[in-house]
């Protein structure tokens, strides 16, 4: 089933994102997490590709098992930068071979370790090229990334939105956003996207802040701004891990409840492979549970 059909059938759809374990961890460890997350009855589970040092090769296998063994729809992330066209076509064929028809088409970040990395020498420079290729190859369900505060490399939000519109026009079914901590940023972004003619569902991506170190890393990686309410929670609890986690779960739950109240088509939770904490949020918000 294409995931876009899920958004048409039910609302709001709960989706959960996991990452593959690093190569020095057994693959099986991730399925303990998957089994716990499936109990939360998500509409689909997405599996990241090469993010945070995880192995690229494991994404296809994990996404395939979620779909074929656990019978839950999966969304396989795929980043194109640093891949050749031939490699991308092979991965897309591998996905099709496993029955995976939903992909999250991404550009990917530049390698930190490669100082002389040059984007203009890459076969793929932007996500829209991957989207074009996937569309030509097969009838994939395609999701793509949106950046409510603007992508860090883009000088102007208006340019970023222009590029987003181009990406969507290449054949994107729905967008999932980068994490944000202030819902007003998301609402404002959706208004501007709609004014630009972007009419596909825009699904908010929410990451609970479970420890103070994690939030610093996230600001560094994606440039999300921190509202004063969250900052004061972090300052108050940064040395009391259990309280920080509790406050982070409450903060994320409030964010999600407000988004649902506003009528979003779905909510995407960045689980960080922490099913217990995610279960608390799902319990607090009460979506997709019988
Ligand atoms: P693009 O849409 O290509 O945009 C990248 C930049 O290029 C933007 O600044 C854009 O404005 C600009 N641009 C786009 N088109 C043009 C054009 N035609 N001309 C000039 N400039 C242009 N990373 C991973 O490594 N693995 C993952 O699994 C992963 N999952 C993610 C999931 C979500 C929901 C999100 C939001 C991000 C994810 N990322 C992942 C991070 C993502 O790879 C980075 O944010 C990356 O820097 C940008 O990817 P993109 O697909 O948004 O790129």
PDB file of C-alpha atoms in Angstrom, residues 67-236:
ATOM      1  CA  UNK A  67       6.852  -5.065   5.976  1.00  0.00           C
ATOM      2  CA  UNK A  68       7.076  -8.772   5.209  1.00  0.00           C
ATOM      3  CA  UNK A  69       7.454 -10.398   8.644  1.00  0.00           C
ATOM      4  CA  UNK A  70       5.612  -7.935  10.892  1.00  0.00           C
ATOM      5  CA  UNK A  71       3.086  -6.865   8.228  1.00  0.00           C
ATOM      6  CA  UNK A  72       3.494  -3.179   9.024  1.00  0.00           C
ATOM      7  CA  UNK A  73       4.051  -0.735   6.172  1.00  0.00           C
ATOM      8  CA  UNK A  74       7.611   0.530   5.991  1.00  0.00           C
ATOM      9  CA  UNK A  75       9.167   3.643   4.516  1.00  0.00           C
ATOM     10  CA  UNK A  76      12.789   3.107   3.468  1.00  0.00           C
ATOM     11  CA  UNK A  77      14.946   6.251   3.565  1.00  0.00           C
ATOM     12  CA  UNK A  78      17.462   6.654   0.762  1.00  0.00           C
ATOM     13  CA  UNK A  79      20.075   9.402   0.388  1.00  0.00           C
ATOM     14  CA  UNK A  80      21.561  10.024  -3.037  1.00  0.00           C
ATOM     15  CA  UNK A  81      24.640  12.225  -2.515  1.00  0.00           C
ATOM     16  CA  UNK A  82      27.890  10.229  -2.835  1.00  0.00           C
ATOM     17  CA  UNK A  83      26.056   7.496  -4.759  1.00  0.00           C
ATOM     18  CA  UNK A  84      26.348   6.900  -8.476  1.00  0.00           C
ATOM     19  CA  UNK A  85      23.243   6.598 -10.618  1.00  0.00           C
ATOM     20  CA  UNK A  86      24.009   2.917 -11.078  1.00  0.00           C
ATOM     21  CA  UNK A  87      24.167   2.327  -7.313  1.00  0.00           C
ATOM     22  CA  UNK A  88      20.907   4.175  -6.730  1.00  0.00           C
ATOM     23  CA  UNK A  89      19.163   2.151  -9.422  1.00  0.00           C
ATOM     24  CA  UNK A  90      20.437  -1.052  -7.823  1.00  0.00           C
ATOM     25  CA  UNK A  91      19.154  -0.032  -4.372  1.00  0.00           C
ATOM     26  CA  UNK A  92      15.770   0.931  -5.820  1.00  0.00           C
ATOM     27  CA  UNK A  93      15.609  -2.459  -7.564  1.00  0.00           C
ATOM     28  CA  UNK A  94      16.555  -4.199  -4.295  1.00  0.00           C
ATOM     29  CA  UNK A  95      13.727  -2.371  -2.544  1.00  0.00           C
ATOM     30  CA  UNK A  96      11.237  -3.364  -5.232  1.00  0.00           C
ATOM     31  CA  UNK A  97      12.496  -6.941  -5.019  1.00  0.00           C
ATOM     32  CA  UNK A  98      11.571  -6.954  -1.324  1.00  0.00           C
ATOM     33  CA  UNK A  99       8.145  -5.500  -2.076  1.00  0.00           C
ATOM     34  CA  UNK A 100       9.003  -2.070  -0.643  1.00  0.00           C
ATOM     35  CA  UNK A 101       7.266   0.608  -2.658  1.00  0.00           C
ATOM     36  CA  UNK A 102       7.487   3.546  -0.213  1.00  0.00           C
ATOM     37  CA  UNK A 103      10.711   5.547  -0.090  1.00  0.00           C
ATOM     38  CA  UNK A 104      11.840   8.703   1.657  1.00  0.00           C
ATOM     39  CA  UNK A 105      13.950  10.388  -1.035  1.00  0.00           C
ATOM     40  CA  UNK A 106      16.730  12.514   0.466  1.00  0.00           C
ATOM     41  CA  UNK A 107      19.896  14.212  -0.592  1.00  0.00           C
ATOM     42  CA  UNK A 108      21.844  13.395   2.589  1.00  0.00           C
ATOM     43  CA  UNK A 109      24.466  15.448   4.389  1.00  0.00           C
ATOM     44  CA  UNK A 110      28.060  16.034   3.335  1.00  0.00           C
ATOM     45  CA  UNK A 111      30.732  13.802   4.865  1.00  0.00           C
ATOM     46  CA  UNK A 112      32.426  15.563   7.781  1.00  0.00           C
ATOM     47  CA  UNK A 113      35.548  13.460   7.351  1.00  0.00           C
ATOM     48  CA  UNK A 114      35.990  14.474   3.677  1.00  0.00           C
ATOM     49  CA  UNK A 115      37.411  18.008   3.757  1.00  0.00           C
ATOM     50  CA  UNK A 116      37.617  18.505   0.000  1.00  0.00           C
ATOM     51  CA  UNK A 117      34.102  17.210  -0.709  1.00  0.00           C
ATOM     52  CA  UNK A 118      32.649  18.983  -3.756  1.00  0.00           C
ATOM     53  CA  UNK A 119      28.934  18.878  -4.369  1.00  0.00           C
ATOM     54  CA  UNK A 120      29.236  19.924  -8.019  1.00  0.00           C
ATOM     55  CA  UNK A 121      31.251  16.776  -8.754  1.00  0.00           C
ATOM     56  CA  UNK A 122      28.490  14.493  -7.534  1.00  0.00           C
ATOM     57  CA  UNK A 123      26.140  12.648  -9.869  1.00  0.00           C
ATOM     58  CA  UNK A 124      23.330  13.535  -7.463  1.00  0.00           C
ATOM     59  CA  UNK A 125      23.404  17.024  -5.975  1.00  0.00           C
ATOM     60  CA  UNK A 126      19.831  17.389  -4.793  1.00  0.00           C
ATOM     61  CA  UNK A 127      16.976  15.181  -3.672  1.00  0.00           C
ATOM     62  CA  UNK A 128      14.777  16.148  -6.626  1.00  0.00           C
ATOM     63  CA  UNK A 129      17.148  14.225  -8.959  1.00  0.00           C
ATOM     64  CA  UNK A 130      16.592  11.055  -6.940  1.00  0.00           C
ATOM     65  CA  UNK A 131      12.843  11.675  -7.020  1.00  0.00           C
ATOM     66  CA  UNK A 132      12.926  12.030 -10.824  1.00  0.00           C
ATOM     67  CA  UNK A 133      14.883   8.788 -11.190  1.00  0.00           C
ATOM     68  CA  UNK A 134      12.667   6.824  -8.798  1.00  0.00           C
ATOM     69  CA  UNK A 135       9.533   8.089 -10.553  1.00  0.00           C
ATOM     70  CA  UNK A 136      10.912   6.961 -13.901  1.00  0.00           C
ATOM     71  CA  UNK A 137      11.871   3.536 -12.607  1.00  0.00           C
ATOM     72  CA  UNK A 138       8.653   2.455 -10.883  1.00  0.00           C
ATOM     73  CA  UNK A 139       5.415   3.543  -9.274  1.00  0.00           C
ATOM     74  CA  UNK A 140       6.959   4.293  -5.859  1.00  0.00           C
ATOM     75  CA  UNK A 141       5.180   6.114  -3.062  1.00  0.00           C
ATOM     76  CA  UNK A 142       7.575   8.997  -2.439  1.00  0.00           C
ATOM     77  CA  UNK A 143       8.078  11.109   0.664  1.00  0.00           C
ATOM     78  CA  UNK A 144      10.630  13.921   0.981  1.00  0.00           C
ATOM     79  CA  UNK A 145      12.060  16.186   3.662  1.00  0.00           C
ATOM     80  CA  UNK A 146      10.867  19.698   4.485  1.00  0.00           C
ATOM     81  CA  UNK A 147      12.712  22.141   6.722  1.00  0.00           C
ATOM     82  CA  UNK A 148      10.329  24.481   8.588  1.00  0.00           C
ATOM     83  CA  UNK A 149      13.175  26.747   9.765  1.00  0.00           C
ATOM     84  CA  UNK A 150      14.891  26.547   6.385  1.00  0.00           C
ATOM     85  CA  UNK A 151      17.616  24.113   5.388  1.00  0.00           C
ATOM     86  CA  UNK A 152      20.892  25.180   7.073  1.00  0.00           C
ATOM     87  CA  UNK A 153      22.661  25.601   3.694  1.00  0.00           C
ATOM     88  CA  UNK A 154      20.053  27.911   2.242  1.00  0.00           C
ATOM     89  CA  UNK A 155      20.535  31.643   2.650  1.00  0.00           C
ATOM     90  CA  UNK A 156      16.867  32.603   2.375  1.00  0.00           C
ATOM     91  CA  UNK A 157      13.729  30.771   3.502  1.00  0.00           C
ATOM     92  CA  UNK A 158      12.010  31.919   0.303  1.00  0.00           C
ATOM     93  CA  UNK A 159      14.683  30.189  -1.843  1.00  0.00           C
ATOM     94  CA  UNK A 160      14.402  27.032   0.234  1.00  0.00           C
ATOM     95  CA  UNK A 161      10.627  27.071  -0.302  1.00  0.00           C
ATOM     96  CA  UNK A 162      11.131  27.579  -4.038  1.00  0.00           C
ATOM     97  CA  UNK A 163      13.420  24.514  -4.090  1.00  0.00           C
ATOM     98  CA  UNK A 164      10.875  22.576  -2.033  1.00  0.00           C
ATOM     99  CA  UNK A 165       8.118  23.408  -4.502  1.00  0.00           C
ATOM    100  CA  UNK A 166      10.334  22.153  -7.350  1.00  0.00           C
ATOM    101  CA  UNK A 167      11.042  18.946  -5.405  1.00  0.00           C
ATOM    102  CA  UNK A 168       7.333  18.321  -4.732  1.00  0.00           C
ATOM    103  CA  UNK A 169       6.481  18.967  -8.389  1.00  0.00           C
ATOM    104  CA  UNK A 170       8.896  16.183  -9.377  1.00  0.00           C
ATOM    105  CA  UNK A 171       6.427  13.732  -7.810  1.00  0.00           C
ATOM    106  CA  UNK A 172       6.395  13.812  -4.006  1.00  0.00           C
ATOM    107  CA  UNK A 173       3.312  12.332  -2.291  1.00  0.00           C
ATOM    108  CA  UNK A 174       3.903  13.861   1.123  1.00  0.00           C
ATOM    109  CA  UNK A 175       6.528  15.700   3.157  1.00  0.00           C
ATOM    110  CA  UNK A 176       7.913  14.969   6.603  1.00  0.00           C
ATOM    111  CA  UNK A 177       9.487  17.885   8.425  1.00  0.00           C
ATOM    112  CA  UNK A 178      12.748  18.284  10.194  1.00  0.00           C
ATOM    113  CA  UNK A 179      12.254  18.408  13.976  1.00  0.00           C
ATOM    114  CA  UNK A 180      11.110  21.656  15.553  1.00  0.00           C
ATOM    115  CA  UNK A 181      10.259  22.627  19.107  1.00  0.00           C
ATOM    116  CA  UNK A 182       7.828  25.488  18.565  1.00  0.00           C
ATOM    117  CA  UNK A 183       4.598  24.596  16.763  1.00  0.00           C
ATOM    118  CA  UNK A 184       4.161  28.174  15.561  1.00  0.00           C
ATOM    119  CA  UNK A 185       7.182  27.622  13.312  1.00  0.00           C
ATOM    120  CA  UNK A 186       5.412  24.638  11.747  1.00  0.00           C
ATOM    121  CA  UNK A 187       2.057  26.402  11.318  1.00  0.00           C
ATOM    122  CA  UNK A 188       3.729  29.409   9.723  1.00  0.00           C
ATOM    123  CA  UNK A 189       5.733  27.123   7.425  1.00  0.00           C
ATOM    124  CA  UNK A 190       2.601  25.241   6.300  1.00  0.00           C
ATOM    125  CA  UNK A 191       0.868  28.553   5.507  1.00  0.00           C
ATOM    126  CA  UNK A 192       3.818  29.717   3.411  1.00  0.00           C
ATOM    127  CA  UNK A 193       4.123  26.349   1.659  1.00  0.00           C
ATOM    128  CA  UNK A 194       0.425  26.379   0.768  1.00  0.00           C
ATOM    129  CA  UNK A 195       0.704  29.947  -0.503  1.00  0.00           C
ATOM    130  CA  UNK A 196       3.490  28.700  -2.800  1.00  0.00           C
ATOM    131  CA  UNK A 197       1.202  26.006  -4.183  1.00  0.00           C
ATOM    132  CA  UNK A 198       2.557  23.048  -2.203  1.00  0.00           C
ATOM    133  CA  UNK A 199      -0.593  21.045  -1.657  1.00  0.00           C
ATOM    134  CA  UNK A 200       0.592  17.630  -0.472  1.00  0.00           C
ATOM    135  CA  UNK A 201       0.292  16.608   3.213  1.00  0.00           C
ATOM    136  CA  UNK A 202       3.058  18.094   5.388  1.00  0.00           C
ATOM    137  CA  UNK A 203       3.653  15.808   8.348  1.00  0.00           C
ATOM    138  CA  UNK A 204       5.322  17.312  11.426  1.00  0.00           C
ATOM    139  CA  UNK A 205       8.387  15.454  12.707  1.00  0.00           C
ATOM    140  CA  UNK A 206       8.676  15.543  16.499  1.00  0.00           C
ATOM    141  CA  UNK A 207      11.665  14.514  18.560  1.00  0.00           C
ATOM    142  CA  UNK A 208      11.330  14.309  22.341  1.00  0.00           C
ATOM    143  CA  UNK A 209      14.256  15.809  24.224  1.00  0.00           C
ATOM    144  CA  UNK A 210      15.296  13.024  26.566  1.00  0.00           C
ATOM    145  CA  UNK A 211      18.622  14.424  27.730  1.00  0.00           C
ATOM    146  CA  UNK A 212      20.476  17.721  27.630  1.00  0.00           C
ATOM    147  CA  UNK A 213      23.364  16.387  25.546  1.00  0.00           C
ATOM    148  CA  UNK A 214      21.001  15.240  22.806  1.00  0.00           C
ATOM    149  CA  UNK A 215      19.448  18.677  22.379  1.00  0.00           C
ATOM    150  CA  UNK A 216      22.861  20.302  21.865  1.00  0.00           C
ATOM    151  CA  UNK A 217      23.680  17.719  19.188  1.00  0.00           C
ATOM    152  CA  UNK A 218      20.366  18.334  17.444  1.00  0.00           C
ATOM    153  CA  UNK A 219      20.814  22.098  17.344  1.00  0.00           C
ATOM    154  CA  UNK A 220      24.260  21.538  15.880  1.00  0.00           C
ATOM    155  CA  UNK A 221      23.023  19.063  13.246  1.00  0.00           C
ATOM    156  CA  UNK A 222      19.838  20.680  12.013  1.00  0.00           C
ATOM    157  CA  UNK A 223      19.838  24.198  13.448  1.00  0.00           C
ATOM    158  CA  UNK A 224      16.435  23.931  15.195  1.00  0.00           C
ATOM    159  CA  UNK A 225      15.736  26.867  17.475  1.00  0.00           C
ATOM    160  CA  UNK A 226      14.895  26.302  21.125  1.00  0.00           C
ATOM    161  CA  UNK A 227      11.953  28.204  22.624  1.00  0.00           C
ATOM    162  CA  UNK A 228      12.541  29.705  26.076  1.00  0.00           C
ATOM    163  CA  UNK A 229      10.080  27.255  27.688  1.00  0.00           C
ATOM    164  CA  UNK A 230      12.160  24.279  26.551  1.00  0.00           C
ATOM    165  CA  UNK A 231      15.443  26.013  27.327  1.00  0.00           C
ATOM    166  CA  UNK A 232      14.382  26.625  30.915  1.00  0.00           C
ATOM    167  CA  UNK A 233      13.399  22.943  31.285  1.00  0.00           C
ATOM    168  CA  UNK A 234      16.816  21.889  30.009  1.00  0.00           C
ATOM    169  CA  UNK A 235      18.578  24.308  32.369  1.00  0.00           C
ATOM    170  CA  UNK A 236      16.502  23.129  35.313  1.00  0.00           C
TER     171      UNK A 236
END
